[in-house]
PDB file of C-alpha atoms and ligand atoms in Angstrom:
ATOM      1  CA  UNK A   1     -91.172  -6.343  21.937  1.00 45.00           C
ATOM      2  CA  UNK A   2     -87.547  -5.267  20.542  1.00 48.00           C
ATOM      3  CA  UNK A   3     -86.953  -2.887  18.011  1.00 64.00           C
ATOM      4  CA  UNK A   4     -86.990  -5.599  15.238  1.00 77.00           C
ATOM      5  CA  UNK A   5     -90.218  -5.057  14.737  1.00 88.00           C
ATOM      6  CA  UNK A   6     -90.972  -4.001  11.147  1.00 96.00           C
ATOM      7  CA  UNK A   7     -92.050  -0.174  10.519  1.00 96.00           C
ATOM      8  CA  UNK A   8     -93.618   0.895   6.820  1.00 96.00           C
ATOM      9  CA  UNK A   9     -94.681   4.114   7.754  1.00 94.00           C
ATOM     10  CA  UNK A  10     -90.908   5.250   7.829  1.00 94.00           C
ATOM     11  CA  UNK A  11     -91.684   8.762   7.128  1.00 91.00           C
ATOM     12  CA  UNK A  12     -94.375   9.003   9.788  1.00 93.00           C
ATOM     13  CA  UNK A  13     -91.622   7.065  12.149  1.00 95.00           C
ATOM     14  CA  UNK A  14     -89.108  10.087  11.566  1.00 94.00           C
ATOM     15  CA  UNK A  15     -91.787  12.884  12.690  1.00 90.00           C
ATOM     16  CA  UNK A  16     -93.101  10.767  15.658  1.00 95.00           C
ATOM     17  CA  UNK A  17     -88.962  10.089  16.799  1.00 96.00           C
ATOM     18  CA  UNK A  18     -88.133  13.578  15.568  1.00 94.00           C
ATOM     19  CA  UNK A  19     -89.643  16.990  16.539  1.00 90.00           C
ATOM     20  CA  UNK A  20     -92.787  16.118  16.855  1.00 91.00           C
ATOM     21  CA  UNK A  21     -92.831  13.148  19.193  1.00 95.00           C
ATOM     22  CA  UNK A  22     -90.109  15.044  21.237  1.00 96.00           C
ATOM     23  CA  UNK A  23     -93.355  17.975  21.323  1.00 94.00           C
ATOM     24  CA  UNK A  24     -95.866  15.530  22.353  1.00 96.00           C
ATOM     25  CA  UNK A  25     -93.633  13.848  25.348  1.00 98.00           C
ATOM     26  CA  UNK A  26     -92.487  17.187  26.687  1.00 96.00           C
ATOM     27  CA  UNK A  27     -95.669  19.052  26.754  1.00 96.00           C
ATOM     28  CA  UNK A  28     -97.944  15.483  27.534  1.00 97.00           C
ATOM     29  CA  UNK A  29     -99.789  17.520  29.858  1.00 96.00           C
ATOM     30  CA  UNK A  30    -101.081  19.911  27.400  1.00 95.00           C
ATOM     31  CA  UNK A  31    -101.549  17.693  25.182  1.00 96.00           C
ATOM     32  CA  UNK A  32    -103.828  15.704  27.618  1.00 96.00           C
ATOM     33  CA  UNK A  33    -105.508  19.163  28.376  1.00 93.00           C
ATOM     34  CA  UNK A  34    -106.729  19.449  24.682  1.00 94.00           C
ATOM     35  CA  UNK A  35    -107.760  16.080  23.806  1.00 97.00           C
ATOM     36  CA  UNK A  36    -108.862  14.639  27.503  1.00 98.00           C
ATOM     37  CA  UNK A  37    -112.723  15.639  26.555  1.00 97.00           C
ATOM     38  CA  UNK A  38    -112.963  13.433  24.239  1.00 98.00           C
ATOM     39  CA  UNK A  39    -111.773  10.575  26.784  1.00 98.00           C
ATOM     40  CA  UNK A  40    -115.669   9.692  28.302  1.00 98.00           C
ATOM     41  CA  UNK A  41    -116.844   9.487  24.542  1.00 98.00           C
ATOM     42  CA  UNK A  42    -114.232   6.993  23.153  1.00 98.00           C
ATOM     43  CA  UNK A  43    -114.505   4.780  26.601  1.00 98.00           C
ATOM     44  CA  UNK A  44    -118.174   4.113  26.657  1.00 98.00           C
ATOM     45  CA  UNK A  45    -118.581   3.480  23.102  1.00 98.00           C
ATOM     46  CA  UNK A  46    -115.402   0.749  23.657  1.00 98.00           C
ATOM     47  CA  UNK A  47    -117.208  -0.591  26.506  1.00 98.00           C
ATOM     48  CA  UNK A  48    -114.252  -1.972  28.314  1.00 98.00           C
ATOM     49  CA  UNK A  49    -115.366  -4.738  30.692  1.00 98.00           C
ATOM     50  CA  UNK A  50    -113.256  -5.411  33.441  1.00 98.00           C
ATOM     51  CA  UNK A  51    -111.767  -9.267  31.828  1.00 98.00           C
ATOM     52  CA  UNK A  52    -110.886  -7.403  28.301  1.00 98.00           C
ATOM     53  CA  UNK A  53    -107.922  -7.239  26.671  1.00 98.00           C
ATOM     54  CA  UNK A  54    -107.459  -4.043  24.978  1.00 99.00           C
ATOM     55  CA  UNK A  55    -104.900  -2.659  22.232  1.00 99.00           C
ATOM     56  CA  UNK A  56    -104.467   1.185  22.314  1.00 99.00           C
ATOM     57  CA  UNK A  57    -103.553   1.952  18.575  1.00 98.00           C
ATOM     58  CA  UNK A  58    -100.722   5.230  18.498  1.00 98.00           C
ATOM     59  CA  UNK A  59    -100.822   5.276  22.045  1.00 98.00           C
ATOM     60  CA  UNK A  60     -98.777   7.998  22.249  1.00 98.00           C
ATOM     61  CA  UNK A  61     -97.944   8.886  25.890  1.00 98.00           C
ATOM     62  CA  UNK A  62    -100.281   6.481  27.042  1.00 98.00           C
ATOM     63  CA  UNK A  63    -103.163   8.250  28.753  1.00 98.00           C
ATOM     64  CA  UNK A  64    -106.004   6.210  26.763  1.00 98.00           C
ATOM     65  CA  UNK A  65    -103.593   3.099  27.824  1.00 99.00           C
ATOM     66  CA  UNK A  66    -103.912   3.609  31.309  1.00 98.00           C
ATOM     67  CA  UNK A  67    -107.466   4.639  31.554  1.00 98.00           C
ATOM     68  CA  UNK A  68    -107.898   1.580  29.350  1.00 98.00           C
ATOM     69  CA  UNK A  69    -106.345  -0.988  31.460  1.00 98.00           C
ATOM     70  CA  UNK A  70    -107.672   0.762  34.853  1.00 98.00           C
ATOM     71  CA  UNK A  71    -111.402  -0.543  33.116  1.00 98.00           C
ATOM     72  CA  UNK A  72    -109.956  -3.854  32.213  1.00 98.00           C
ATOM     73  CA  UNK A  73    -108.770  -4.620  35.709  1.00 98.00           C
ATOM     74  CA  UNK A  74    -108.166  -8.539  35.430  1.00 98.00           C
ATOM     75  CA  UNK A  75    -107.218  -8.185  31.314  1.00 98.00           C
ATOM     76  CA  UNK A  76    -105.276  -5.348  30.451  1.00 98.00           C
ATOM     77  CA  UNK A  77    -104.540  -2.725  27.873  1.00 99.00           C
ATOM     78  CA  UNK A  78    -101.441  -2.748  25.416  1.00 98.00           C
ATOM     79  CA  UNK A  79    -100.405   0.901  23.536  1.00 98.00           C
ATOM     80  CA  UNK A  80     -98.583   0.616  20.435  1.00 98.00           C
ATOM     81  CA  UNK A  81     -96.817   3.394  18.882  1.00 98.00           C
ATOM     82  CA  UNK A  82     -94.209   4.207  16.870  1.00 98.00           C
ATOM     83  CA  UNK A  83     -92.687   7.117  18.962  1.00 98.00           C
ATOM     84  CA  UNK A  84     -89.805   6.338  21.336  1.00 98.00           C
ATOM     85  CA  UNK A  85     -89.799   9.276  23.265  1.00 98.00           C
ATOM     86  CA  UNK A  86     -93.951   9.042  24.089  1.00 98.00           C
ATOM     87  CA  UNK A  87     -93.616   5.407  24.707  1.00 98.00           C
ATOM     88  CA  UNK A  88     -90.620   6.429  27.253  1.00 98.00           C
ATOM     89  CA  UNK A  89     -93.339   8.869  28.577  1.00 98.00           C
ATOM     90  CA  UNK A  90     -95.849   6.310  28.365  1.00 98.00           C
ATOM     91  CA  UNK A  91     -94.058   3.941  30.576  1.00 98.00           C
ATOM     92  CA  UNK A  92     -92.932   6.738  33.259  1.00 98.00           C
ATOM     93  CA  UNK A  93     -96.779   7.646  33.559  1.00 98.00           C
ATOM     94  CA  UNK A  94     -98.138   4.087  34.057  1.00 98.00           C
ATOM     95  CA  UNK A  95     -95.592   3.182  36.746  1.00 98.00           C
ATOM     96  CA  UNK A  96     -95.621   6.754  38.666  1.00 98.00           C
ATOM     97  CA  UNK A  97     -99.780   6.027  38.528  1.00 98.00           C
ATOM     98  CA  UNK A  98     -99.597   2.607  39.689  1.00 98.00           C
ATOM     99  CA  UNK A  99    -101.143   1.300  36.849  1.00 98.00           C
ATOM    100  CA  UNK A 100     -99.035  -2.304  36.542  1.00 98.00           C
ATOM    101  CA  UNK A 101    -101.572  -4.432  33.704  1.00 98.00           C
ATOM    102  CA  UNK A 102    -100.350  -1.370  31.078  1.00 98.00           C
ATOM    103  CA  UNK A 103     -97.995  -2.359  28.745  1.00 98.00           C
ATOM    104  CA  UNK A 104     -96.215  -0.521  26.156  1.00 98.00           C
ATOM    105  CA  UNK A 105     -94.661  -1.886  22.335  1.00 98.00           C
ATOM    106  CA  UNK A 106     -92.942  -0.150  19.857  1.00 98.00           C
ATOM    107  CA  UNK A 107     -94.667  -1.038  16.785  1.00 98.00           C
ATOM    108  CA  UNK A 108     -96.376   0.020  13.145  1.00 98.00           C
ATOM    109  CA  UNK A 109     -99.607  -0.502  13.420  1.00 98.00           C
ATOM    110  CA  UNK A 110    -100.023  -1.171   9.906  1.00 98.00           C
ATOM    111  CA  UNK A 111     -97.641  -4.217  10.119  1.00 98.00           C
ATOM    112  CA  UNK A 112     -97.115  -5.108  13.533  1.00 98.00           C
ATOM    113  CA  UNK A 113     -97.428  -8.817  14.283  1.00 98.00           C
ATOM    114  CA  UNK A 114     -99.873  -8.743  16.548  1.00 98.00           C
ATOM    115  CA  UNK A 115    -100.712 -11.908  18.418  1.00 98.00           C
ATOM    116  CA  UNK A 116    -103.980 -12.940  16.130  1.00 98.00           C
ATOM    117  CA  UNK A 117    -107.221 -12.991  17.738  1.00 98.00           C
ATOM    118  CA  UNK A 118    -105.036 -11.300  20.752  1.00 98.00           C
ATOM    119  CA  UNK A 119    -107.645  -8.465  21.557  1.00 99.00           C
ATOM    120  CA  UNK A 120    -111.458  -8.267  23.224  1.00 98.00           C
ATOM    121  CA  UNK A 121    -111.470  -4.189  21.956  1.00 98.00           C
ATOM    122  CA  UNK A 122    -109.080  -1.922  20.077  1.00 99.00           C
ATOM    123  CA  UNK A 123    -109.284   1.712  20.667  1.00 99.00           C
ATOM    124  CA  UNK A 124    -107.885   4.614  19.406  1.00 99.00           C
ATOM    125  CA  UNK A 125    -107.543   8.679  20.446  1.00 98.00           C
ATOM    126  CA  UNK A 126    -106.543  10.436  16.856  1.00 98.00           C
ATOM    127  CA  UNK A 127    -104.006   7.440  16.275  1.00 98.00           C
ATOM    128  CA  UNK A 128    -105.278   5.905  13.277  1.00 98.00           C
ATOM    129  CA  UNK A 129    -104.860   8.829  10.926  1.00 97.00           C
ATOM    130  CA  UNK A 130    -101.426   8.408   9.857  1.00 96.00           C
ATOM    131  CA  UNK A 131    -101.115   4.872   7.419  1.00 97.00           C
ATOM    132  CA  UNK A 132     -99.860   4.957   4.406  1.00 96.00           C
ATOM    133  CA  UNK A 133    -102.326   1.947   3.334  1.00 97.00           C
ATOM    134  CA  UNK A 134    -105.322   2.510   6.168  1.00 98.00           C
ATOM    135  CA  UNK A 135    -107.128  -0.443   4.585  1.00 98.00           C
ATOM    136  CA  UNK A 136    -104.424  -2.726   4.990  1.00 98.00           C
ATOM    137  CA  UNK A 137    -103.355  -1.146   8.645  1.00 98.00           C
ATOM    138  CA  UNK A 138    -107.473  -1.775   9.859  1.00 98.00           C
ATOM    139  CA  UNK A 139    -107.130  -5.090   8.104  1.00 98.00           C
ATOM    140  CA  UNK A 140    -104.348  -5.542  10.890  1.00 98.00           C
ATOM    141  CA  UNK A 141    -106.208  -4.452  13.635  1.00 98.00           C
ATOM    142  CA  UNK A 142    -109.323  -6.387  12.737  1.00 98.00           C
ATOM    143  CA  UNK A 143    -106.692  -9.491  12.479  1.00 98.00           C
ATOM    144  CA  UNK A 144    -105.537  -8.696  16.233  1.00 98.00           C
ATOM    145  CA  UNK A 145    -109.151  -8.799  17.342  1.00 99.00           C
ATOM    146  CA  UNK A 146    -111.075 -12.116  18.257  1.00 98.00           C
ATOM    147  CA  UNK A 147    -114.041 -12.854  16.521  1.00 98.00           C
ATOM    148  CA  UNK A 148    -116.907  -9.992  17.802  1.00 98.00           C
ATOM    149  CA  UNK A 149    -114.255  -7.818  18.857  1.00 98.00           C
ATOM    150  CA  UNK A 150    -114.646  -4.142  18.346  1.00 98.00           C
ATOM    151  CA  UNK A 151    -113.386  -1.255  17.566  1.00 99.00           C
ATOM    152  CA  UNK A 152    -113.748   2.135  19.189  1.00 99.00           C
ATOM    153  CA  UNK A 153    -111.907   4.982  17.440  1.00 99.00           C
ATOM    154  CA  UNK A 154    -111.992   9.341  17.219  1.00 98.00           C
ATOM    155  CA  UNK A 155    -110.545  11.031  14.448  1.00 98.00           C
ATOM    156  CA  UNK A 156    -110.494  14.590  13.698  1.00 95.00           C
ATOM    157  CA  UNK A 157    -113.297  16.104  11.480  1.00 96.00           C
ATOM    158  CA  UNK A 158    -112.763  19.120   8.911  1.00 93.00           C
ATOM    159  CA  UNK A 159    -111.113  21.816  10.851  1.00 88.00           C
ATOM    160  CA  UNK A 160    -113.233  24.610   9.010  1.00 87.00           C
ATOM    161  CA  UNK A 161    -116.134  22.883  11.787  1.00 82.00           C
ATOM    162  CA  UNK A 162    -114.025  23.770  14.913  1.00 91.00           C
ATOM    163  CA  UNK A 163    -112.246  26.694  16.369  1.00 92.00           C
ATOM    164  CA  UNK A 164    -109.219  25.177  14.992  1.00 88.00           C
ATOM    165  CA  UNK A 165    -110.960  26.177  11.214  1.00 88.00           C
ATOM    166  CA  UNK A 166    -111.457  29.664  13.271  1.00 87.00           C
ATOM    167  CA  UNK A 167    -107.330  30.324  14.070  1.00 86.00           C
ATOM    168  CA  UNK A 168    -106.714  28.622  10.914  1.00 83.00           C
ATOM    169  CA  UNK A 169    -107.995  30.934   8.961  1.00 85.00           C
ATOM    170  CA  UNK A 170    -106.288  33.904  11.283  1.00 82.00           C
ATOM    171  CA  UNK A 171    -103.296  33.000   9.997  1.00 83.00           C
ATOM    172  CA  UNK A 172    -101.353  34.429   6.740  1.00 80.00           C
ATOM    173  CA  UNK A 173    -102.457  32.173   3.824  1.00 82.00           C
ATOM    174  CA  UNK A 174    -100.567  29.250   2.255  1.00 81.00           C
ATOM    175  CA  UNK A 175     -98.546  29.394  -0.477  1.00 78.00           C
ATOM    176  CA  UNK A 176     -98.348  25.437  -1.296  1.00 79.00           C
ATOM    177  CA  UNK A 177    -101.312  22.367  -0.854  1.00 72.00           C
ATOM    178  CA  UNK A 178    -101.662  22.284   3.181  1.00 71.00           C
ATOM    179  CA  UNK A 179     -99.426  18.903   4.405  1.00 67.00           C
ATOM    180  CA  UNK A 180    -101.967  16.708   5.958  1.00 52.00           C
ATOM    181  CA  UNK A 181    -104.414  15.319   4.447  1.00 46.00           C
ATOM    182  CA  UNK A 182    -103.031  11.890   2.801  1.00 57.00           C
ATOM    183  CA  UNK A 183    -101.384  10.066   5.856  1.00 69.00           C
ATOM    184  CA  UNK A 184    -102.027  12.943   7.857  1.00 84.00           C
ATOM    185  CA  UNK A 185    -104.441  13.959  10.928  1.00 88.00           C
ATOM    186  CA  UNK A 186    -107.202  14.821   8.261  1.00 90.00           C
ATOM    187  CA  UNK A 187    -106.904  12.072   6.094  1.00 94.00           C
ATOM    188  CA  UNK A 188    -109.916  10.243   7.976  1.00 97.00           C
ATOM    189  CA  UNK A 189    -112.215  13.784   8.089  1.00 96.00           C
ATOM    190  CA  UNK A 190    -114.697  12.407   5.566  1.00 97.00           C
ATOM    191  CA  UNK A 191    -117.127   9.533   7.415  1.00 97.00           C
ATOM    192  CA  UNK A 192    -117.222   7.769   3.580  1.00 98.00           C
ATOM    193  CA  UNK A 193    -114.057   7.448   3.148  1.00 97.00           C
ATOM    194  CA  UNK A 194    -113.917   6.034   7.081  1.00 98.00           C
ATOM    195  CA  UNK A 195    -116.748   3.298   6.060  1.00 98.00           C
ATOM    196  CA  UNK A 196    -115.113   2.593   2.677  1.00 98.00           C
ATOM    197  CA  UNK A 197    -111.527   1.881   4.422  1.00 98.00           C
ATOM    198  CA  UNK A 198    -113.534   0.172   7.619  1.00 98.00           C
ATOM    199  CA  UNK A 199    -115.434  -1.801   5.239  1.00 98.00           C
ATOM    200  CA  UNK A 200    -112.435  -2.607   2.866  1.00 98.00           C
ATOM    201  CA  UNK A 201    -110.361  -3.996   6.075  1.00 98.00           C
ATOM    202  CA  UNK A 202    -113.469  -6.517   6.524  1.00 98.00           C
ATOM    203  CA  UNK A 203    -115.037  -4.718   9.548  1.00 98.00           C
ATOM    204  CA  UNK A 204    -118.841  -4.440  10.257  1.00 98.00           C
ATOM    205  CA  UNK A 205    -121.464  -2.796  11.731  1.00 98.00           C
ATOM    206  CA  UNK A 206    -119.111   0.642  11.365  1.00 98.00           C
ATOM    207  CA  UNK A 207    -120.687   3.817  12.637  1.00 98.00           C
ATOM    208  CA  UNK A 208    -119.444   7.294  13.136  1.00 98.00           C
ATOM    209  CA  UNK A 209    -121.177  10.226  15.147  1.00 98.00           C
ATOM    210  CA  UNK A 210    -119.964  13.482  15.861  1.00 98.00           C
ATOM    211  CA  UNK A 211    -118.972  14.151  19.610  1.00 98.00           C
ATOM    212  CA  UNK A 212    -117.933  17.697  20.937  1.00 97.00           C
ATOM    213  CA  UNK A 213    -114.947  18.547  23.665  1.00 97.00           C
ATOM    214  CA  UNK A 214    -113.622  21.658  25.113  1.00 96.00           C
ATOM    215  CA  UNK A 215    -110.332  22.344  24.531  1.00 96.00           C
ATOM    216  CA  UNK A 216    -107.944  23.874  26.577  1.00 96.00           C
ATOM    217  CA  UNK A 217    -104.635  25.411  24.495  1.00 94.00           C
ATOM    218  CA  UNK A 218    -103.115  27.311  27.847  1.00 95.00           C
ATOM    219  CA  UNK A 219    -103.730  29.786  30.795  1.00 96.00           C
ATOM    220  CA  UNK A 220    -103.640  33.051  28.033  1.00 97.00           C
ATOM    221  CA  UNK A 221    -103.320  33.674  24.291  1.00 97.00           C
ATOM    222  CA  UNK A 222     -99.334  33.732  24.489  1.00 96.00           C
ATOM    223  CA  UNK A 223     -98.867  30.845  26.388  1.00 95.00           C
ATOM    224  CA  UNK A 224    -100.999  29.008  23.976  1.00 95.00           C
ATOM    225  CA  UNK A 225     -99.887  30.597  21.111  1.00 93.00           C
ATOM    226  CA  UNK A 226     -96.294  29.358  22.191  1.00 92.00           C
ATOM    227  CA  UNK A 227     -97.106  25.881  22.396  1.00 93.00           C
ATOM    228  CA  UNK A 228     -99.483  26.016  18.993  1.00 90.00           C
ATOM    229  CA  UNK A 229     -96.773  27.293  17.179  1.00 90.00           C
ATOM    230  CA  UNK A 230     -94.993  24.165  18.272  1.00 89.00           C
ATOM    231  CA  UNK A 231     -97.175  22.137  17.086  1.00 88.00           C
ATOM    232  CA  UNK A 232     -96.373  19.416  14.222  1.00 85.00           C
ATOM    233  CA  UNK A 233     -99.025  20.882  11.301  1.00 81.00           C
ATOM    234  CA  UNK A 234     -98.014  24.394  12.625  1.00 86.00           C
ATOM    235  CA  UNK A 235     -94.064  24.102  11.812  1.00 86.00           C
ATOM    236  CA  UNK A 236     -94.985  21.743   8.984  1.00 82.00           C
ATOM    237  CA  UNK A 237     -97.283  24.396   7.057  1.00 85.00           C
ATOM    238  CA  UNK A 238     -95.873  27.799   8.395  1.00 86.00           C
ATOM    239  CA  UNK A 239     -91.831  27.030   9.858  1.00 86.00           C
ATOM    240  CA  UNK A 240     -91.329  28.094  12.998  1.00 82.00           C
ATOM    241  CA  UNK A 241     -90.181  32.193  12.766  1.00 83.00           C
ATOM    242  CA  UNK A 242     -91.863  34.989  15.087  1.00 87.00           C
ATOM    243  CA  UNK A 243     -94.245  35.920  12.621  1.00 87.00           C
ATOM    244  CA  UNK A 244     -95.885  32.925  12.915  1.00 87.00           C
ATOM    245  CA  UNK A 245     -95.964  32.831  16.658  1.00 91.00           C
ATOM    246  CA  UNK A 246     -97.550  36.558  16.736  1.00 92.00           C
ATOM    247  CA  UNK A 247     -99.715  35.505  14.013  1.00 91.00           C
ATOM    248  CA  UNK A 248    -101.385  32.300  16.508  1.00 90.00           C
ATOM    249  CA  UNK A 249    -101.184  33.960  19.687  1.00 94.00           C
ATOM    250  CA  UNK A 250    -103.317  36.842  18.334  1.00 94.00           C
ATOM    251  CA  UNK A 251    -105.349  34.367  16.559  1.00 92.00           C
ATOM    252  CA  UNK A 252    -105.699  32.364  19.890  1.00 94.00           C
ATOM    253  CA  UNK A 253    -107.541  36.096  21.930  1.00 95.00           C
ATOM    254  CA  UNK A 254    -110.934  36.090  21.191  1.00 94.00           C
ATOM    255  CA  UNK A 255    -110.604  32.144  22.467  1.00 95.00           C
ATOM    256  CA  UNK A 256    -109.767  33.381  26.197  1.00 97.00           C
ATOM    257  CA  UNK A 257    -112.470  33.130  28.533  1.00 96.00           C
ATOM    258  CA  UNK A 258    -112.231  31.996  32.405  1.00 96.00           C
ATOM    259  CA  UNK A 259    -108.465  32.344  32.578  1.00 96.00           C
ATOM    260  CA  UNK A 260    -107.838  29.797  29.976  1.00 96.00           C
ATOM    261  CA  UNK A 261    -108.111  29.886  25.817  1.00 96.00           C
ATOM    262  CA  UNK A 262    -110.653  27.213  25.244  1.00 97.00           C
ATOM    263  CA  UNK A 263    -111.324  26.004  21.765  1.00 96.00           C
ATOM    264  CA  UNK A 264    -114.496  24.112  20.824  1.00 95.00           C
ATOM    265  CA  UNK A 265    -113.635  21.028  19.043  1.00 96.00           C
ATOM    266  CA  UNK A 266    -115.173  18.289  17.134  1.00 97.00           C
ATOM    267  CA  UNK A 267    -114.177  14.589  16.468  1.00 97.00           C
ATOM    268  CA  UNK A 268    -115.793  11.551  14.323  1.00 98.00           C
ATOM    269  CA  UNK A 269    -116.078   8.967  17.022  1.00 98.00           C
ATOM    270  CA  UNK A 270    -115.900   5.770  14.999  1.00 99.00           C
ATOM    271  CA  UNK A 271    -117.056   2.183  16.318  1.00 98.00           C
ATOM    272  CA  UNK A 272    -116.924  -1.272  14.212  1.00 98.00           C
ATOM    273  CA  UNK A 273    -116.667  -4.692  14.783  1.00 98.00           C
ATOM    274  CA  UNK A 274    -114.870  -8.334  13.684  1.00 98.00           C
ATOM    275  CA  UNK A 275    -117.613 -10.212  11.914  1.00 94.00           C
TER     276      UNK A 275
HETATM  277  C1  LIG B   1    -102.025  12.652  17.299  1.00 76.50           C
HETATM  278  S1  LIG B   1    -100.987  11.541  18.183  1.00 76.50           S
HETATM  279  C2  LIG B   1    -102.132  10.833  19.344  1.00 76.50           C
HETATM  280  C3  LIG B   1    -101.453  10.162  20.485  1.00 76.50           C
HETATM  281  C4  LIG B   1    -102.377   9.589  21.571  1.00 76.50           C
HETATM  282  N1  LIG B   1    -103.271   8.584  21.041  1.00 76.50           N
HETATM  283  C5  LIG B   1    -103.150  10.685  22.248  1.00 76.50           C
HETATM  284  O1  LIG B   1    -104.364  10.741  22.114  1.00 76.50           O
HETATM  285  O2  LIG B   1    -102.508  11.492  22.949  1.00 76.50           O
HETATM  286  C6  LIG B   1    -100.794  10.253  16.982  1.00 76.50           C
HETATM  287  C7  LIG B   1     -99.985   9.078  17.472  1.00 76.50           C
HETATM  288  O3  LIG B   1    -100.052   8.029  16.488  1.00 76.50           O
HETATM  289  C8  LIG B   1     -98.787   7.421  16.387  1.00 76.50           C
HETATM  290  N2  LIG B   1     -98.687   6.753  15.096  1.00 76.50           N
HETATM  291  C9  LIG B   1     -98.734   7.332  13.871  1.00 76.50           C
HETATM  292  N3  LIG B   1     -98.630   6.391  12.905  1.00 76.50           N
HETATM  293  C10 LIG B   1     -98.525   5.190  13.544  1.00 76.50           C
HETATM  294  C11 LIG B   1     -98.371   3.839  13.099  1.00 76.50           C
HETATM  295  N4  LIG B   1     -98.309   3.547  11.805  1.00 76.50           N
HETATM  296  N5  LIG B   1     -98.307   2.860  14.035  1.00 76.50           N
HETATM  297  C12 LIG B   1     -98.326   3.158  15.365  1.00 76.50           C
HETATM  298  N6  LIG B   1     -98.458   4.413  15.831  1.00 76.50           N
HETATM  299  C13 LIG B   1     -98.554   5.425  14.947  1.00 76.50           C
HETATM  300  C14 LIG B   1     -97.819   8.571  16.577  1.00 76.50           C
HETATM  301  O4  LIG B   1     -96.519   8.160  16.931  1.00 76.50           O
HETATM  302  C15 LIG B   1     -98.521   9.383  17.676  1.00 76.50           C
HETATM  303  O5  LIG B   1     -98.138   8.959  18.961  1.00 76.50           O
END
């Protein structure tokens, strides 16, 4: 696809080509390290058979993609995302694994013309929580899926459930309404509001279920406070000065156990299906 494709979420399209993206390409590895737990979960409940085509919704740098398409050996799995620099990650990855039926778009979910009926399964790791207008981006998505097609998705739950709520609540309070939780990662935490949008973009059978990963932030609490205090929601709520960095990586000590900090995390995983 070119870049003529059209992009709504323009303000989500600056973070994900900005800072954060740039984050989330650089450090892919950690980022795999804290949300690879959740992988097993999210691939059994898509059920990939190995003739499916499958779309990867906010791929990001592609890891879902690839394990994806390695399922869907004679099909093949497509990432779409609006980030430049993780689909330029994305692509590096697939090609230095080998992994030749992954392909990568830039696109908005919420809009992007997807070839109609295109898709067996669409699946998602924390890349649906970011539309503007989540009915009509899931109303896309079913639209890309053939008739019976599902939907296998994991979105993040109320942090005060996780460790995150834990090192959240280390750090020094807010003085403004935390960013996040409109068109951001939390804006999907409540499983009504998930049914309500699933059911408003004319999906069935939706379910959600809890499902519980280990997360691994870094070898020590300063390593992994460095990289939290990189983090998108981190610089968005708190900037980026030393305080804040000495505020996380204490908040990250009692987490260190077996020569890593490892947070226990929750996610809604989220399945549906095209009437
Ligand atoms: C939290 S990251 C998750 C990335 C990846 N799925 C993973 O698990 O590592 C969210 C991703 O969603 C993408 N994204 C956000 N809004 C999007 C949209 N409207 N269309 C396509 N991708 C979007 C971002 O660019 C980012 O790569």
């Amino acid at each position: 696809m070119t870049e003529t494709q059209p992009i709504v979420n323009t303000h989500q399209s600056e973070a994900w080509n900005g800072y954060e993206g740039e984050h989330w390409a650089e450090h892919h590895d950690r980022y795999e390290a804290m949300n690879g737990g959740f992988n097993d979960a999210l691939l059994e409940a898509a059920a990939i058979g190995p003739h499916d085509r499958v779309l990867d919704i906010g791929c990001g740098n592609g890891q879902i993609t690839r394990l994806a398409a390695r399922r869907a050996s004679l099909g093949g799995a497509t990432g779409v995302d609006l980030s430049r620099p993780m689909l330029a990650r994305a692509r590096s990855l697939a090609a230095e694994e080998g992994v030749a039926n992954a392909a990568f778009e830039r696109g908005d979910a919420q809009v992007h013309p997807f070839p109609t009926g295109g898709f067996d399964v669409a699946v998602s790791r924390f890349g649906v929580m970011f539309f503007a207008d989540p009915v009509a981006a899931f109303g896309n998505v079913r639209r890309a899926l053939r008739e019976g097609g599902r939907l296998a998705f994991l979105c993040m739950t109320p942090l005060a459930e996780t460790d995150m709520g834990a090192l959240a609540a280390a750090l020094p309070p807010l003085d403004h309404a935390p960013v996040g939780h409109d068109a951001g990662p939390l804006s999907l935490s409540d499983p009504d509001r998930v049914h309500e949008v699933l059911g408003g973009a004319g999906f069935h059978g939706v379910t959600s279920r809890k499902v519980e990963a280990e997360q691994i932030w870094g070898r020590d609490a300063r390593e992994a406070g460095e990289f939290f205090a990189g983090w998108g929601p981190i610089r968005h709520n708190y900037g980026s000065g030393d305080e804040v960095r000495e505020a996380v990586t204490k908040a990250m000590r009692p987490f260190e156990r077996d020569g890593a900090v490892r947070l226990r995390s929750t996610a809604w995983l989220v399945t549906a299906r095209r009437a």
